[in-house]
Amino acid sequence: QVGLLDADIYGPSIPMMMGVTEKPRESDGHFLPPVHYGVKVMSIGFFLDLNTPVVWRGPMVGKAVQELIHGAEWGELDYLVVDLPPGTGDAQLTLCQSVPVTGAVIVTTPQQVSVGDALRGVKMFERTAVPVLGIVENMSYYVCPSCGHRDEIFKHGGGERTARQLGVPFLVEIP
């Protein structure tokens, strides 16, 4: 059993990415996460108008993350995957201080600015005693569907170099 928690309070994208259109139902003071593709999904995006920005200070972000974790009736889960925003902010710290975290997978793109965020993310998880399971490089390259030519639009290899530099596993590069 898998749950997916969208803890990116300022930019919740999991409902759209998972194709979930139904809202969580309420039962006994808890929200019942909708299930899509066999995954229980919870996001602040279910409770906001799509075009309304979230203009909250840190404590409100932390409270929202806690409410999404503890206010949902997850049931028995084997895994709860938490999608966090880039960086080392309130959502990350609240998560690390609220529940036992088994491990973190850092996702980056090849560009130096993203690799810098990834580096800081690894260091933050190390400081909070959360094991870093590895690094994933997203948007690593593009393969033309017509001719099969591979093009490294955003450069290539930043995730793997960072993993080597930090001594953590490099898991995969995603086109």
PDB file of C-alpha atoms in Angstrom:
ATOM      1  CA  GLN A   1       0.000   0.000   0.000  1.00  0.00           C
ATOM      2  CA  VAL A   2       1.436   3.343  -1.074  1.00  0.00           C
ATOM      3  CA  GLY A   3       0.522   6.918  -0.191  1.00  0.00           C
ATOM      4  CA  LEU A   4       1.753  10.015  -1.993  1.00  0.00           C
ATOM      5  CA  LEU A   5       1.837  13.275  -0.052  1.00  0.00           C
ATOM      6  CA  ASP A   6       2.331  16.532  -1.959  1.00  0.00           C
ATOM      7  CA  ALA A   7       4.141  18.728   0.582  1.00  0.00           C
ATOM      8  CA  ASP A   8       4.937  21.442  -1.946  1.00  0.00           C
ATOM      9  CA  ILE A   9       2.561  23.933  -0.359  1.00  0.00           C
ATOM     10  CA  TYR A  10       3.409  26.836  -2.679  1.00  0.00           C
ATOM     11  CA  GLY A  11       3.267  24.797  -5.883  1.00  0.00           C
ATOM     12  CA  PRO A  12       1.154  21.671  -5.411  1.00  0.00           C
ATOM     13  CA  SER A  13       1.309  19.685  -8.650  1.00  0.00           C
ATOM     14  CA  ILE A  14       0.664  16.088  -7.618  1.00  0.00           C
ATOM     15  CA  PRO A  15      -3.122  16.170  -8.218  1.00  0.00           C
ATOM     16  CA  MET A  16      -2.526  17.279 -11.817  1.00  0.00           C
ATOM     17  CA  MET A  17       0.409  14.939 -12.378  1.00  0.00           C
ATOM     18  CA  MET A  18      -1.522  11.957 -11.005  1.00  0.00           C
ATOM     19  CA  GLY A  19      -4.711  12.940 -12.839  1.00  0.00           C
ATOM     20  CA  VAL A  20      -6.747  13.131  -9.635  1.00  0.00           C
ATOM     21  CA  THR A  21      -9.838  15.289 -10.009  1.00  0.00           C
ATOM     22  CA  GLU A  22     -11.865  14.146  -6.996  1.00  0.00           C
ATOM     23  CA  LYS A  23     -11.450  15.899  -3.658  1.00  0.00           C
ATOM     24  CA  PRO A  24     -10.735  14.051  -0.405  1.00  0.00           C
ATOM     25  CA  ARG A  25     -13.868  13.074   1.484  1.00  0.00           C
ATOM     26  CA  GLU A  26     -14.146  13.765   5.207  1.00  0.00           C
ATOM     27  CA  SER A  27     -14.893  11.062   7.762  1.00  0.00           C
ATOM     28  CA  ASP A  28     -14.678  11.291  11.554  1.00  0.00           C
ATOM     29  CA  GLY A  29     -12.633  14.491  11.414  1.00  0.00           C
ATOM     30  CA  HIS A  30     -10.068  13.088   8.976  1.00  0.00           C
ATOM     31  CA  PHE A  31      -9.707  13.396   5.230  1.00  0.00           C
ATOM     32  CA  LEU A  32      -9.840  10.232   3.147  1.00  0.00           C
ATOM     33  CA  PRO A  33      -7.206  10.573   0.421  1.00  0.00           C
ATOM     34  CA  PRO A  34      -8.507   9.792  -3.070  1.00  0.00           C
ATOM     35  CA  VAL A  35      -6.969   6.692  -4.636  1.00  0.00           C
ATOM     36  CA  HIS A  36      -5.620   6.844  -8.176  1.00  0.00           C
ATOM     37  CA  TYR A  37      -3.544   4.137  -9.863  1.00  0.00           C
ATOM     38  CA  GLY A  38      -3.734   2.282  -6.533  1.00  0.00           C
ATOM     39  CA  VAL A  39      -1.982   5.154  -4.706  1.00  0.00           C
ATOM     40  CA  LYS A  40      -3.583   7.221  -1.925  1.00  0.00           C
ATOM     41  CA  VAL A  41      -2.979  10.880  -2.777  1.00  0.00           C
ATOM     42  CA  MET A  42      -3.118  13.949  -0.506  1.00  0.00           C
ATOM     43  CA  SER A  43      -2.262  17.543  -1.416  1.00  0.00           C
ATOM     44  CA  ILE A  44      -3.065  21.084  -0.328  1.00  0.00           C
ATOM     45  CA  GLY A  45      -3.955  21.518  -4.000  1.00  0.00           C
ATOM     46  CA  PHE A  46      -7.238  19.706  -3.336  1.00  0.00           C
ATOM     47  CA  PHE A  47      -8.321  22.544  -1.055  1.00  0.00           C
ATOM     48  CA  LEU A  48      -7.232  25.552  -3.129  1.00  0.00           C
ATOM     49  CA  ASP A  49      -8.508  27.237  -6.253  1.00  0.00           C
ATOM     50  CA  LEU A  50      -6.054  26.429  -9.048  1.00  0.00           C
ATOM     51  CA  ASN A  51      -5.310  30.098  -9.754  1.00  0.00           C
ATOM     52  CA  THR A  52      -5.020  31.277  -6.148  1.00  0.00           C
ATOM     53  CA  PRO A  53      -1.457  31.712  -4.889  1.00  0.00           C
ATOM     54  CA  VAL A  54      -0.524  30.493  -1.423  1.00  0.00           C
ATOM     55  CA  VAL A  55       0.847  33.532   0.390  1.00  0.00           C
ATOM     56  CA  TRP A  56       1.836  32.097   3.756  1.00  0.00           C
ATOM     57  CA  ARG A  57       4.714  32.552   6.142  1.00  0.00           C
ATOM     58  CA  GLY A  58       6.766  29.628   7.436  1.00  0.00           C
ATOM     59  CA  PRO A  59       4.670  28.611  10.464  1.00  0.00           C
ATOM     60  CA  MET A  60       1.564  28.287   8.288  1.00  0.00           C
ATOM     61  CA  VAL A  61       3.471  26.071   5.825  1.00  0.00           C
ATOM     62  CA  GLY A  62       4.619  23.855   8.694  1.00  0.00           C
ATOM     63  CA  LYS A  63       1.088  23.587  10.042  1.00  0.00           C
ATOM     64  CA  ALA A  64      -0.253  22.698   6.591  1.00  0.00           C
ATOM     65  CA  VAL A  65       2.333  19.922   6.183  1.00  0.00           C
ATOM     66  CA  GLN A  66       1.454  18.518   9.606  1.00  0.00           C
ATOM     67  CA  GLU A  67      -2.261  18.656   8.794  1.00  0.00           C
ATOM     68  CA  LEU A  68      -1.705  16.813   5.517  1.00  0.00           C
ATOM     69  CA  ILE A  69       0.276  14.110   7.326  1.00  0.00           C
ATOM     70  CA  HIS A  70      -1.806  13.726  10.470  1.00  0.00           C
ATOM     71  CA  GLY A  71      -5.193  14.959   9.215  1.00  0.00           C
ATOM     72  CA  ALA A  72      -5.454  12.292   6.549  1.00  0.00           C
ATOM     73  CA  GLU A  73      -6.696   8.783   7.203  1.00  0.00           C
ATOM     74  CA  TRP A  74      -3.903   6.968   5.412  1.00  0.00           C
ATOM     75  CA  GLY A  75      -4.738   3.537   6.776  1.00  0.00           C
ATOM     76  CA  GLU A  76      -2.056   0.877   6.652  1.00  0.00           C
ATOM     77  CA  LEU A  77       0.747   1.933   4.320  1.00  0.00           C
ATOM     78  CA  ASP A  78       3.913   0.170   3.325  1.00  0.00           C
ATOM     79  CA  TYR A  79       5.331   3.417   1.944  1.00  0.00           C
ATOM     80  CA  LEU A  80       4.457   7.082   2.199  1.00  0.00           C
ATOM     81  CA  VAL A  81       6.260   8.990  -0.540  1.00  0.00           C
ATOM     82  CA  VAL A  82       6.487  12.716   0.138  1.00  0.00           C
ATOM     83  CA  ASP A  83       7.056  15.139  -2.726  1.00  0.00           C
ATOM     84  CA  LEU A  84       8.847  18.175  -1.318  1.00  0.00           C
ATOM     85  CA  PRO A  85       9.592  21.514  -2.951  1.00  0.00           C
ATOM     86  CA  PRO A  86      13.176  22.347  -3.910  1.00  0.00           C
ATOM     87  CA  GLY A  87      15.387  23.710  -1.201  1.00  0.00           C
ATOM     88  CA  THR A  88      15.681  23.385   2.545  1.00  0.00           C
ATOM     89  CA  GLY A  89      12.658  25.230   3.858  1.00  0.00           C
ATOM     90  CA  ASP A  90       9.788  24.834   6.262  1.00  0.00           C
ATOM     91  CA  ALA A  91       8.167  21.863   4.523  1.00  0.00           C
ATOM     92  CA  GLN A  92      11.368  19.800   4.720  1.00  0.00           C
ATOM     93  CA  LEU A  93      12.124  20.732   8.325  1.00  0.00           C
ATOM     94  CA  THR A  94       8.546  20.130   9.457  1.00  0.00           C
ATOM     95  CA  LEU A  95       8.552  16.700   7.848  1.00  0.00           C
ATOM     96  CA  CYS A  96      11.868  15.719   9.450  1.00  0.00           C
ATOM     97  CA  GLN A  97      10.692  16.915  12.870  1.00  0.00           C
ATOM     98  CA  SER A  98       7.158  15.445  12.675  1.00  0.00           C
ATOM     99  CA  VAL A  99       7.547  11.853  11.558  1.00  0.00           C
ATOM    100  CA  PRO A 100      10.316   9.281  11.307  1.00  0.00           C
ATOM    101  CA  VAL A 101      11.763   9.581   7.801  1.00  0.00           C
ATOM    102  CA  THR A 102      13.369   6.419   6.433  1.00  0.00           C
ATOM    103  CA  GLY A 103      15.297   8.118   3.672  1.00  0.00           C
ATOM    104  CA  ALA A 104      15.433  10.884   1.096  1.00  0.00           C
ATOM    105  CA  VAL A 105      15.861  10.704  -2.660  1.00  0.00           C
ATOM    106  CA  ILE A 106      17.174  13.969  -4.058  1.00  0.00           C
ATOM    107  CA  VAL A 107      15.940  14.942  -7.532  1.00  0.00           C
ATOM    108  CA  THR A 108      17.899  17.456  -9.564  1.00  0.00           C
ATOM    109  CA  THR A 109      18.282  18.571 -13.143  1.00  0.00           C
ATOM    110  CA  PRO A 110      21.701  18.894 -14.786  1.00  0.00           C
ATOM    111  CA  GLN A 111      21.897  22.708 -14.485  1.00  0.00           C
ATOM    112  CA  GLN A 112      24.250  24.127 -11.867  1.00  0.00           C
ATOM    113  CA  VAL A 113      21.497  26.091 -10.094  1.00  0.00           C
ATOM    114  CA  SER A 114      19.494  22.889  -9.557  1.00  0.00           C
ATOM    115  CA  VAL A 115      22.583  20.930  -8.559  1.00  0.00           C
ATOM    116  CA  GLY A 116      23.287  23.606  -5.921  1.00  0.00           C
ATOM    117  CA  ASP A 117      19.799  23.091  -4.472  1.00  0.00           C
ATOM    118  CA  ALA A 118      20.386  19.342  -4.468  1.00  0.00           C
ATOM    119  CA  LEU A 119      23.689  19.745  -2.662  1.00  0.00           C
ATOM    120  CA  ARG A 120      22.061  21.864   0.043  1.00  0.00           C
ATOM    121  CA  GLY A 121      19.205  19.351   0.291  1.00  0.00           C
ATOM    122  CA  VAL A 122      21.631  16.487   0.912  1.00  0.00           C
ATOM    123  CA  LYS A 123      23.433  18.498   3.595  1.00  0.00           C
ATOM    124  CA  MET A 124      20.118  19.396   5.285  1.00  0.00           C
ATOM    125  CA  PHE A 125      19.006  15.762   5.412  1.00  0.00           C
ATOM    126  CA  GLU A 126      22.395  14.766   6.805  1.00  0.00           C
ATOM    127  CA  ARG A 127      21.994  17.369   9.582  1.00  0.00           C
ATOM    128  CA  THR A 128      18.551  16.015  10.461  1.00  0.00           C
ATOM    129  CA  ALA A 129      19.869  12.416  10.517  1.00  0.00           C
ATOM    130  CA  VAL A 130      17.822  11.349   7.470  1.00  0.00           C
ATOM    131  CA  PRO A 131      19.734   8.926   5.246  1.00  0.00           C
ATOM    132  CA  VAL A 132      20.105  10.065   1.653  1.00  0.00           C
ATOM    133  CA  LEU A 133      19.243   7.052  -0.499  1.00  0.00           C
ATOM    134  CA  GLY A 134      20.576   8.625  -3.668  1.00  0.00           C
ATOM    135  CA  ILE A 135      20.295  11.256  -6.361  1.00  0.00           C
ATOM    136  CA  VAL A 136      18.127  11.222  -9.503  1.00  0.00           C
ATOM    137  CA  GLU A 137      18.849  13.458 -12.487  1.00  0.00           C
ATOM    138  CA  ASN A 138      15.611  14.518 -14.201  1.00  0.00           C
ATOM    139  CA  MET A 139      15.521  16.180 -17.651  1.00  0.00           C
ATOM    140  CA  SER A 140      18.914  14.605 -18.237  1.00  0.00           C
ATOM    141  CA  TYR A 141      18.479  14.469 -22.000  1.00  0.00           C
ATOM    142  CA  TYR A 142      15.900  14.496 -24.789  1.00  0.00           C
ATOM    143  CA  VAL A 143      15.452  11.712 -27.333  1.00  0.00           C
ATOM    144  CA  CYS A 144      13.791  12.711 -30.597  1.00  0.00           C
ATOM    145  CA  PRO A 145      10.828  10.376 -31.137  1.00  0.00           C
ATOM    146  CA  SER A 146      11.275  10.522 -34.936  1.00  0.00           C
ATOM    147  CA  CYS A 147      14.966   9.842 -35.409  1.00  0.00           C
ATOM    148  CA  GLY A 148      16.175   8.703 -31.973  1.00  0.00           C
ATOM    149  CA  HIS A 149      18.829  11.444 -31.734  1.00  0.00           C
ATOM    150  CA  ARG A 150      19.807  12.209 -28.147  1.00  0.00           C
ATOM    151  CA  ASP A 151      20.235  15.870 -27.222  1.00  0.00           C
ATOM    152  CA  GLU A 152      21.452  17.123 -23.841  1.00  0.00           C
ATOM    153  CA  ILE A 153      19.469  20.371 -23.805  1.00  0.00           C
ATOM    154  CA  PHE A 154      20.255  21.273 -20.191  1.00  0.00           C
ATOM    155  CA  LYS A 155      23.795  19.895 -20.175  1.00  0.00           C
ATOM    156  CA  HIS A 156      24.289  16.506 -18.578  1.00  0.00           C
ATOM    157  CA  GLY A 157      25.840  14.764 -15.597  1.00  0.00           C
ATOM    158  CA  GLY A 158      25.343  17.307 -12.817  1.00  0.00           C
ATOM    159  CA  GLY A 159      23.422  14.808 -10.703  1.00  0.00           C
ATOM    160  CA  GLU A 160      26.015  12.083 -11.102  1.00  0.00           C
ATOM    161  CA  ARG A 161      28.913  14.464 -10.323  1.00  0.00           C
ATOM    162  CA  THR A 162      27.102  15.662  -7.199  1.00  0.00           C
ATOM    163  CA  ALA A 163      26.417  12.100  -6.063  1.00  0.00           C
ATOM    164  CA  ARG A 164      30.087  11.210  -6.509  1.00  0.00           C
ATOM    165  CA  GLN A 165      31.177  14.383  -4.705  1.00  0.00           C
ATOM    166  CA  LEU A 166      28.906  13.616  -1.743  1.00  0.00           C
ATOM    167  CA  GLY A 167      29.497   9.879  -1.664  1.00  0.00           C
ATOM    168  CA  VAL A 168      25.841   8.974  -2.179  1.00  0.00           C
ATOM    169  CA  PRO A 169      24.444   6.600  -4.834  1.00  0.00           C
ATOM    170  CA  PHE A 170      23.523   7.974  -8.228  1.00  0.00           C
ATOM    171  CA  LEU A 171      20.223   6.228  -8.947  1.00  0.00           C
ATOM    172  CA  VAL A 172      19.165   7.121 -12.496  1.00  0.00           C
ATOM    173  CA  GLU A 173      19.061   9.741 -15.203  1.00  0.00           C
ATOM    174  CA  ILE A 174      15.601  10.384 -16.617  1.00  0.00           C
ATOM    175  CA  PRO A 175      15.088  11.779 -20.126  1.00  0.00           C
TER     176      PRO A 175
END
